[in-house]
C-alpha atoms as a PDB file:
ATOM      1  CA  MET A   1      13.057 -13.707  23.635  1.00  0.00           C
ATOM      2  CA  LEU A   2      15.103 -11.423  21.360  1.00  0.00           C
ATOM      3  CA  LEU A   3      14.847 -12.227  17.683  1.00  0.00           C
ATOM      4  CA  ILE A   4      16.476 -10.791  14.571  1.00  0.00           C
ATOM      5  CA  PHE A   5      14.788 -11.136  11.154  1.00  0.00           C
ATOM      6  CA  ALA A   6      17.392 -10.451   8.445  1.00  0.00           C
ATOM      7  CA  THR A   7      15.087  -9.914   5.487  1.00  0.00           C
ATOM      8  CA  PRO A   8      11.477  -9.909   6.601  1.00  0.00           C
ATOM      9  CA  ALA A   9       8.690  -9.810   3.873  1.00  0.00           C
ATOM     10  CA  ALA A  10       5.709  -7.562   4.064  1.00  0.00           C
ATOM     11  CA  PRO A  11       2.761  -9.285   2.315  1.00  0.00           C
ATOM     12  CA  SER A  12       0.289  -6.992   4.027  1.00  0.00           C
ATOM     13  CA  GLN A  13       0.192  -5.366   7.390  1.00  0.00           C
ATOM     14  CA  THR A  14       1.947  -8.515   8.821  1.00  0.00           C
ATOM     15  CA  LEU A  15       5.293 -10.040   8.218  1.00  0.00           C
ATOM     16  CA  SER A  16       5.679 -13.643   7.034  1.00  0.00           C
ATOM     17  CA  ILE A  17       8.956 -15.484   7.584  1.00  0.00           C
ATOM     18  CA  SER A  18       9.876 -18.624   5.548  1.00  0.00           C
ATOM     19  CA  HIS A  19       6.366 -19.402   4.479  1.00  0.00           C
ATOM     20  CA  ARG A  20       5.917 -22.430   2.204  1.00  0.00           C
ATOM     21  CA  ASN A  21       2.553 -21.047   0.990  1.00  0.00           C
ATOM     22  CA  LEU A  22       3.941 -17.606   0.054  1.00  0.00           C
ATOM     23  CA  GLY A  23       2.210 -16.713  -3.231  1.00  0.00           C
ATOM     24  CA  ARG A  24       2.825 -14.138  -5.821  1.00  0.00           C
ATOM     25  CA  PRO A  25       3.519 -11.321  -5.295  1.00  0.00           C
ATOM     26  CA  GLY A  26       4.457 -11.974  -1.747  1.00  0.00           C
ATOM     27  CA  THR A  27       0.930 -12.748  -0.328  1.00  0.00           C
ATOM     28  CA  VAL A  28       0.299 -15.265   2.377  1.00  0.00           C
ATOM     29  CA  ALA A  29      -1.990 -18.202   1.631  1.00  0.00           C
ATOM     30  CA  VAL A  30      -4.277 -19.661   4.407  1.00  0.00           C
ATOM     31  CA  GLY A  31      -5.469 -23.221   4.227  1.00  0.00           C
ATOM     32  CA  PRO A  32      -7.506 -25.461   6.557  1.00  0.00           C
ATOM     33  CA  GLU A  33      -4.403 -27.260   7.674  1.00  0.00           C
ATOM     34  CA  ASP A  34      -2.235 -24.006   7.811  1.00  0.00           C
ATOM     35  CA  LEU A  35      -3.381 -21.048   9.849  1.00  0.00           C
ATOM     36  CA  ASN A  36      -0.058 -19.165   9.310  1.00  0.00           C
ATOM     37  CA  LEU A  37       1.330 -19.782  12.747  1.00  0.00           C
ATOM     38  CA  GLU A  38       4.678 -18.639  11.523  1.00  0.00           C
ATOM     39  CA  ARG A  39       3.197 -15.177  10.858  1.00  0.00           C
ATOM     40  CA  VAL A  40       4.792 -12.418  13.009  1.00  0.00           C
ATOM     41  CA  LEU A  41       3.203  -9.055  13.655  1.00  0.00           C
ATOM     42  CA  VAL A  42       5.812  -6.337  13.744  1.00  0.00           C
ATOM     43  CA  GLN A  43       5.159  -3.031  15.560  1.00  0.00           C
ATOM     44  CA  ASP A  44       7.305   0.133  15.394  1.00  0.00           C
ATOM     45  CA  HIS A  45       8.835   1.050  18.752  1.00  0.00           C
ATOM     46  CA  PRO A  46       6.427   3.508  20.338  1.00  0.00           C
ATOM     47  CA  LEU A  47       9.264   6.067  20.933  1.00  0.00           C
ATOM     48  CA  LEU A  48      10.611   5.793  17.402  1.00  0.00           C
ATOM     49  CA  ILE A  49       7.579   6.268  15.207  1.00  0.00           C
ATOM     50  CA  GLY A  50       7.858   9.398  13.045  1.00  0.00           C
ATOM     51  CA  ASP A  51       5.140  11.824  12.126  1.00  0.00           C
ATOM     52  CA  PHE A  52       4.479   9.996   8.841  1.00  0.00           C
ATOM     53  CA  PRO A  53       5.150   6.259   9.233  1.00  0.00           C
ATOM     54  CA  GLU A  54       5.688   4.448   5.893  1.00  0.00           C
ATOM     55  CA  LEU A  55       2.889   2.028   4.896  1.00  0.00           C
ATOM     56  CA  ALA A  56       3.936  -1.365   3.612  1.00  0.00           C
ATOM     57  CA  THR A  57       2.113  -2.986   0.682  1.00  0.00           C
ATOM     58  CA  VAL A  58       2.274  -6.391  -1.003  1.00  0.00           C
ATOM     59  CA  GLY A  59       5.774  -7.446  -1.753  1.00  0.00           C
ATOM     60  CA  ASP A  60       7.567  -4.768   0.164  1.00  0.00           C
ATOM     61  CA  ARG A  61      10.355  -5.741   2.643  1.00  0.00           C
ATOM     62  CA  TYR A  62      11.907  -4.256   5.703  1.00  0.00           C
ATOM     63  CA  ALA A  63      15.603  -3.978   6.378  1.00  0.00           C
ATOM     64  CA  ALA A  64      16.629  -6.186   9.277  1.00  0.00           C
ATOM     65  CA  VAL A  65      14.127  -6.145  12.243  1.00  0.00           C
ATOM     66  CA  SER A  66      15.134  -6.992  15.825  1.00  0.00           C
ATOM     67  CA  GLY A  67      13.119  -6.910  19.006  1.00  0.00           C
ATOM     68  CA  VAL A  68      11.473  -8.910  21.742  1.00  0.00           C
ATOM     69  CA  VAL A  69       8.917 -11.479  20.641  1.00  0.00           C
ATOM     70  CA  ASP A  70       5.743 -12.505  22.639  1.00  0.00           C
ATOM     71  CA  TYR A  71       2.722 -14.549  21.746  1.00  0.00           C
ATOM     72  CA  ARG A  72      -0.775 -13.307  22.444  1.00  0.00           C
ATOM     73  CA  PHE A  73      -4.284 -13.458  20.977  1.00  0.00           C
ATOM     74  CA  GLY A  74      -3.164 -16.185  18.573  1.00  0.00           C
ATOM     75  CA  ASP A  75      -0.192 -14.113  16.997  1.00  0.00           C
ATOM     76  CA  PHE A  76       3.461 -13.789  17.510  1.00  0.00           C
ATOM     77  CA  ARG A  77       4.380 -10.149  17.924  1.00  0.00           C
ATOM     78  CA  ILE A  78       7.648  -8.271  17.947  1.00  0.00           C
ATOM     79  CA  VAL A  79       8.130  -4.633  19.045  1.00  0.00           C
ATOM     80  CA  ALA A  80      11.122  -3.380  16.995  1.00  0.00           C
ATOM     81  CA  GLU A  81      13.885  -1.948  19.028  1.00  0.00           C
ATOM     82  CA  HIS A  82      14.772   0.520  16.272  1.00  0.00           C
ATOM     83  CA  ALA A  83      13.045   2.496  13.685  1.00  0.00           C
ATOM     84  CA  LEU A  84      11.747   0.319  10.732  1.00  0.00           C
ATOM     85  CA  ARG A  85      13.218   0.987   7.311  1.00  0.00           C
ATOM     86  CA  LEU A  86      10.827  -0.042   4.430  1.00  0.00           C
ATOM     87  CA  VAL A  87      12.344  -1.357   1.213  1.00  0.00           C
ATOM     88  CA  PRO A  88       9.631  -0.930  -1.493  1.00  0.00           C
ATOM     89  CA  ALA A  89       9.190  -3.835  -3.932  1.00  0.00           C
ATOM     90  CA  GLU A  90       9.627  -3.192  -7.617  1.00  0.00           C
ATOM     91  CA  ARG A  91       6.275  -3.439  -9.220  1.00  0.00           C
ATOM     92  CA  PRO A  92       6.220  -4.126 -12.965  1.00  0.00           C
ATOM     93  CA  VAL A  93       3.777  -2.140 -15.034  1.00  0.00           C
ATOM     94  CA  ILE A  94       1.441  -4.546 -16.828  1.00  0.00           C
ATOM     95  CA  GLN A  95       0.747  -3.197 -20.312  1.00  0.00           C
ATOM     96  CA  GLY A  96      -2.937  -3.347 -21.537  1.00  0.00           C
ATOM     97  CA  HIS A  97      -3.443  -5.340 -24.706  1.00  0.00           C
ATOM     98  CA  LEU A  98      -7.025  -4.456 -25.635  1.00  0.00           C
ATOM     99  CA  VAL A  99      -7.491  -1.910 -28.485  1.00  0.00           C
ATOM    100  CA  GLY A 100     -10.855  -0.610 -29.650  1.00  0.00           C
ATOM    101  CA  ASP A 101     -11.825  -0.212 -33.301  1.00  0.00           C
ATOM    102  CA  ALA A 102     -14.953   0.602 -35.329  1.00  0.00           C
ATOM    103  CA  GLU A 103     -16.607  -2.650 -34.232  1.00  0.00           C
ATOM    104  CA  HIS A 104     -15.384  -2.825 -30.563  1.00  0.00           C
ATOM    105  CA  VAL A 105     -15.392  -0.408 -27.607  1.00  0.00           C
ATOM    106  CA  THR A 106     -13.058  -0.599 -24.719  1.00  0.00           C
ATOM    107  CA  ILE A 107     -14.341  -0.021 -21.193  1.00  0.00           C
ATOM    108  CA  ALA A 108     -12.169   0.343 -18.050  1.00  0.00           C
ATOM    109  CA  SER A 109     -12.555   1.070 -14.331  1.00  0.00           C
ATOM    110  CA  TYR A 110      -9.830   3.011 -12.548  1.00  0.00           C
ATOM    111  CA  ASN A 111      -9.513   3.694  -8.809  1.00  0.00           C
ATOM    112  CA  VAL A 112      -7.921   7.140  -8.414  1.00  0.00           C
ATOM    113  CA  GLU A 113      -7.641   6.664  -4.536  1.00  0.00           C
ATOM    114  CA  ASN A 114      -9.288   9.772  -3.166  1.00  0.00           C
ATOM    115  CA  LEU A 115      -8.138  12.071  -5.960  1.00  0.00           C
ATOM    116  CA  SER A 116      -8.822  15.743  -5.551  1.00  0.00           C
ATOM    117  CA  PRO A 117      -7.347  18.718  -7.387  1.00  0.00           C
ATOM    118  CA  HIS A 118      -7.749  20.787  -4.202  1.00  0.00           C
ATOM    119  CA  ILE A 119      -4.679  21.440  -1.980  1.00  0.00           C
ATOM    120  CA  GLU A 120      -5.849  21.100   1.559  1.00  0.00           C
ATOM    121  CA  ASN A 121      -5.032  23.677   4.193  1.00  0.00           C
ATOM    122  CA  PHE A 122      -3.100  21.991   7.123  1.00  0.00           C
ATOM    123  CA  SER A 123      -5.291  23.772   9.698  1.00  0.00           C
ATOM    124  CA  ARG A 124      -8.522  22.382   8.108  1.00  0.00           C
ATOM    125  CA  VAL A 125      -7.740  18.718   7.977  1.00  0.00           C
ATOM    126  CA  ARG A 126      -7.956  16.080  10.688  1.00  0.00           C
ATOM    127  CA  SER A 127      -4.392  14.895  10.255  1.00  0.00           C
ATOM    128  CA  PRO A 128      -1.352  16.007   8.207  1.00  0.00           C
ATOM    129  CA  ARG A 129      -1.643  12.703   6.361  1.00  0.00           C
ATOM    130  CA  ASP A 130      -4.802  13.951   4.875  1.00  0.00           C
ATOM    131  CA  VAL A 131      -3.084  16.815   3.027  1.00  0.00           C
ATOM    132  CA  ASP A 132      -2.878  15.887  -0.709  1.00  0.00           C
ATOM    133  CA  ASP A 133      -1.405  17.804  -3.520  1.00  0.00           C
ATOM    134  CA  ALA A 134      -2.233  15.722  -6.619  1.00  0.00           C
ATOM    135  CA  MET A 135      -1.386  18.580  -8.960  1.00  0.00           C
ATOM    136  CA  GLY A 136       1.951  19.658  -7.543  1.00  0.00           C
ATOM    137  CA  SER A 137       3.167  16.192  -6.794  1.00  0.00           C
ATOM    138  CA  GLY A 138       2.670  15.009 -10.404  1.00  0.00           C
ATOM    139  CA  ARG A 139       0.102  12.422  -9.361  1.00  0.00           C
ATOM    140  CA  MET A 140      -2.581  13.905 -11.901  1.00  0.00           C
ATOM    141  CA  ASP A 141      -0.011  13.546 -14.676  1.00  0.00           C
ATOM    142  CA  ASP A 142       0.845  10.057 -13.651  1.00  0.00           C
ATOM    143  CA  ILE A 143      -2.805   8.996 -13.678  1.00  0.00           C
ATOM    144  CA  ALA A 144      -3.328  10.541 -17.084  1.00  0.00           C
ATOM    145  CA  ARG A 145      -0.214   8.902 -18.401  1.00  0.00           C
ATOM    146  CA  HIS A 146      -1.274   5.580 -17.024  1.00  0.00           C
ATOM    147  CA  ILE A 147      -4.809   5.705 -18.474  1.00  0.00           C
ATOM    148  CA  ALA A 148      -3.509   6.935 -21.922  1.00  0.00           C
ATOM    149  CA  ARG A 149      -0.428   4.755 -22.295  1.00  0.00           C
ATOM    150  CA  VAL A 150      -0.655   1.697 -20.013  1.00  0.00           C
ATOM    151  CA  MET A 151      -4.402   1.190 -20.452  1.00  0.00           C
ATOM    152  CA  ASN A 152      -4.300   2.109 -24.096  1.00  0.00           C
ATOM    153  CA  ALA A 153      -6.825   5.042 -23.676  1.00  0.00           C
ATOM    154  CA  PRO A 154     -10.119   3.209 -23.181  1.00  0.00           C
ATOM    155  CA  ASP A 155     -13.091   4.639 -24.927  1.00  0.00           C
ATOM    156  CA  ILE A 156     -15.200   4.740 -21.680  1.00  0.00           C
ATOM    157  CA  ILE A 157     -13.628   4.897 -18.163  1.00  0.00           C
ATOM    158  CA  GLY A 158     -15.334   4.762 -14.798  1.00  0.00           C
ATOM    159  CA  LEU A 159     -13.305   6.610 -12.134  1.00  0.00           C
ATOM    160  CA  GLN A 160     -13.630   5.501  -8.525  1.00  0.00           C
ATOM    161  CA  GLU A 161     -12.847   7.373  -5.286  1.00  0.00           C
ATOM    162  CA  ILE A 162     -12.915  11.049  -6.562  1.00  0.00           C
ATOM    163  CA  GLN A 163     -13.259  13.437  -3.712  1.00  0.00           C
ATOM    164  CA  ASP A 164     -15.670  16.374  -3.607  1.00  0.00           C
ATOM    165  CA  GLY A 165     -14.631  19.947  -4.267  1.00  0.00           C
ATOM    166  CA  ALA A 166     -13.333  20.289  -0.629  1.00  0.00           C
ATOM    167  CA  GLY A 167     -10.898  17.461  -0.795  1.00  0.00           C
ATOM    168  CA  ALA A 168     -10.019  15.978   2.573  1.00  0.00           C
ATOM    169  CA  THR A 169     -11.112  19.182   4.390  1.00  0.00           C
ATOM    170  CA  SER A 170     -13.633  18.427   7.032  1.00  0.00           C
ATOM    171  CA  GLN A 171     -16.973  20.077   6.212  1.00  0.00           C
ATOM    172  CA  ALA A 172     -18.607  19.188   9.522  1.00  0.00           C
END
């Protein structure tokens, strides 16, 4: 059966269409009486996938998706008959409100998502997706600005997911 979804939502790696339990910011709720049978898994057409497919995250949407639908392993699936076009969601920045003083210390945790100041060599990584230029792309500046301004420069901060000195380069 050929279906066309005019404005599909991307709550995670799946698409949810007209879900009465759609939470904020676009996540799908599962309950004992609702196993999300209206969930539809969308797959890029195998011949139309680019070198760097866009990854959807909570709240993102796709432009209209059309393709043939089937049902297997408990899920409806659609193989898109065209390249998927991601429409990223606008994500509001939530300003921190805690401020330290002589009697109070502020402590934060921050996930820098595999941050490395090292620019990888294409020939030494497993995949071109592993190449990361945090300095040249402005990512380091963005992280610093976020910690200083949005998080109100906490007194102590624990950074998570910092790569070693070789970055994503395989050392095996």
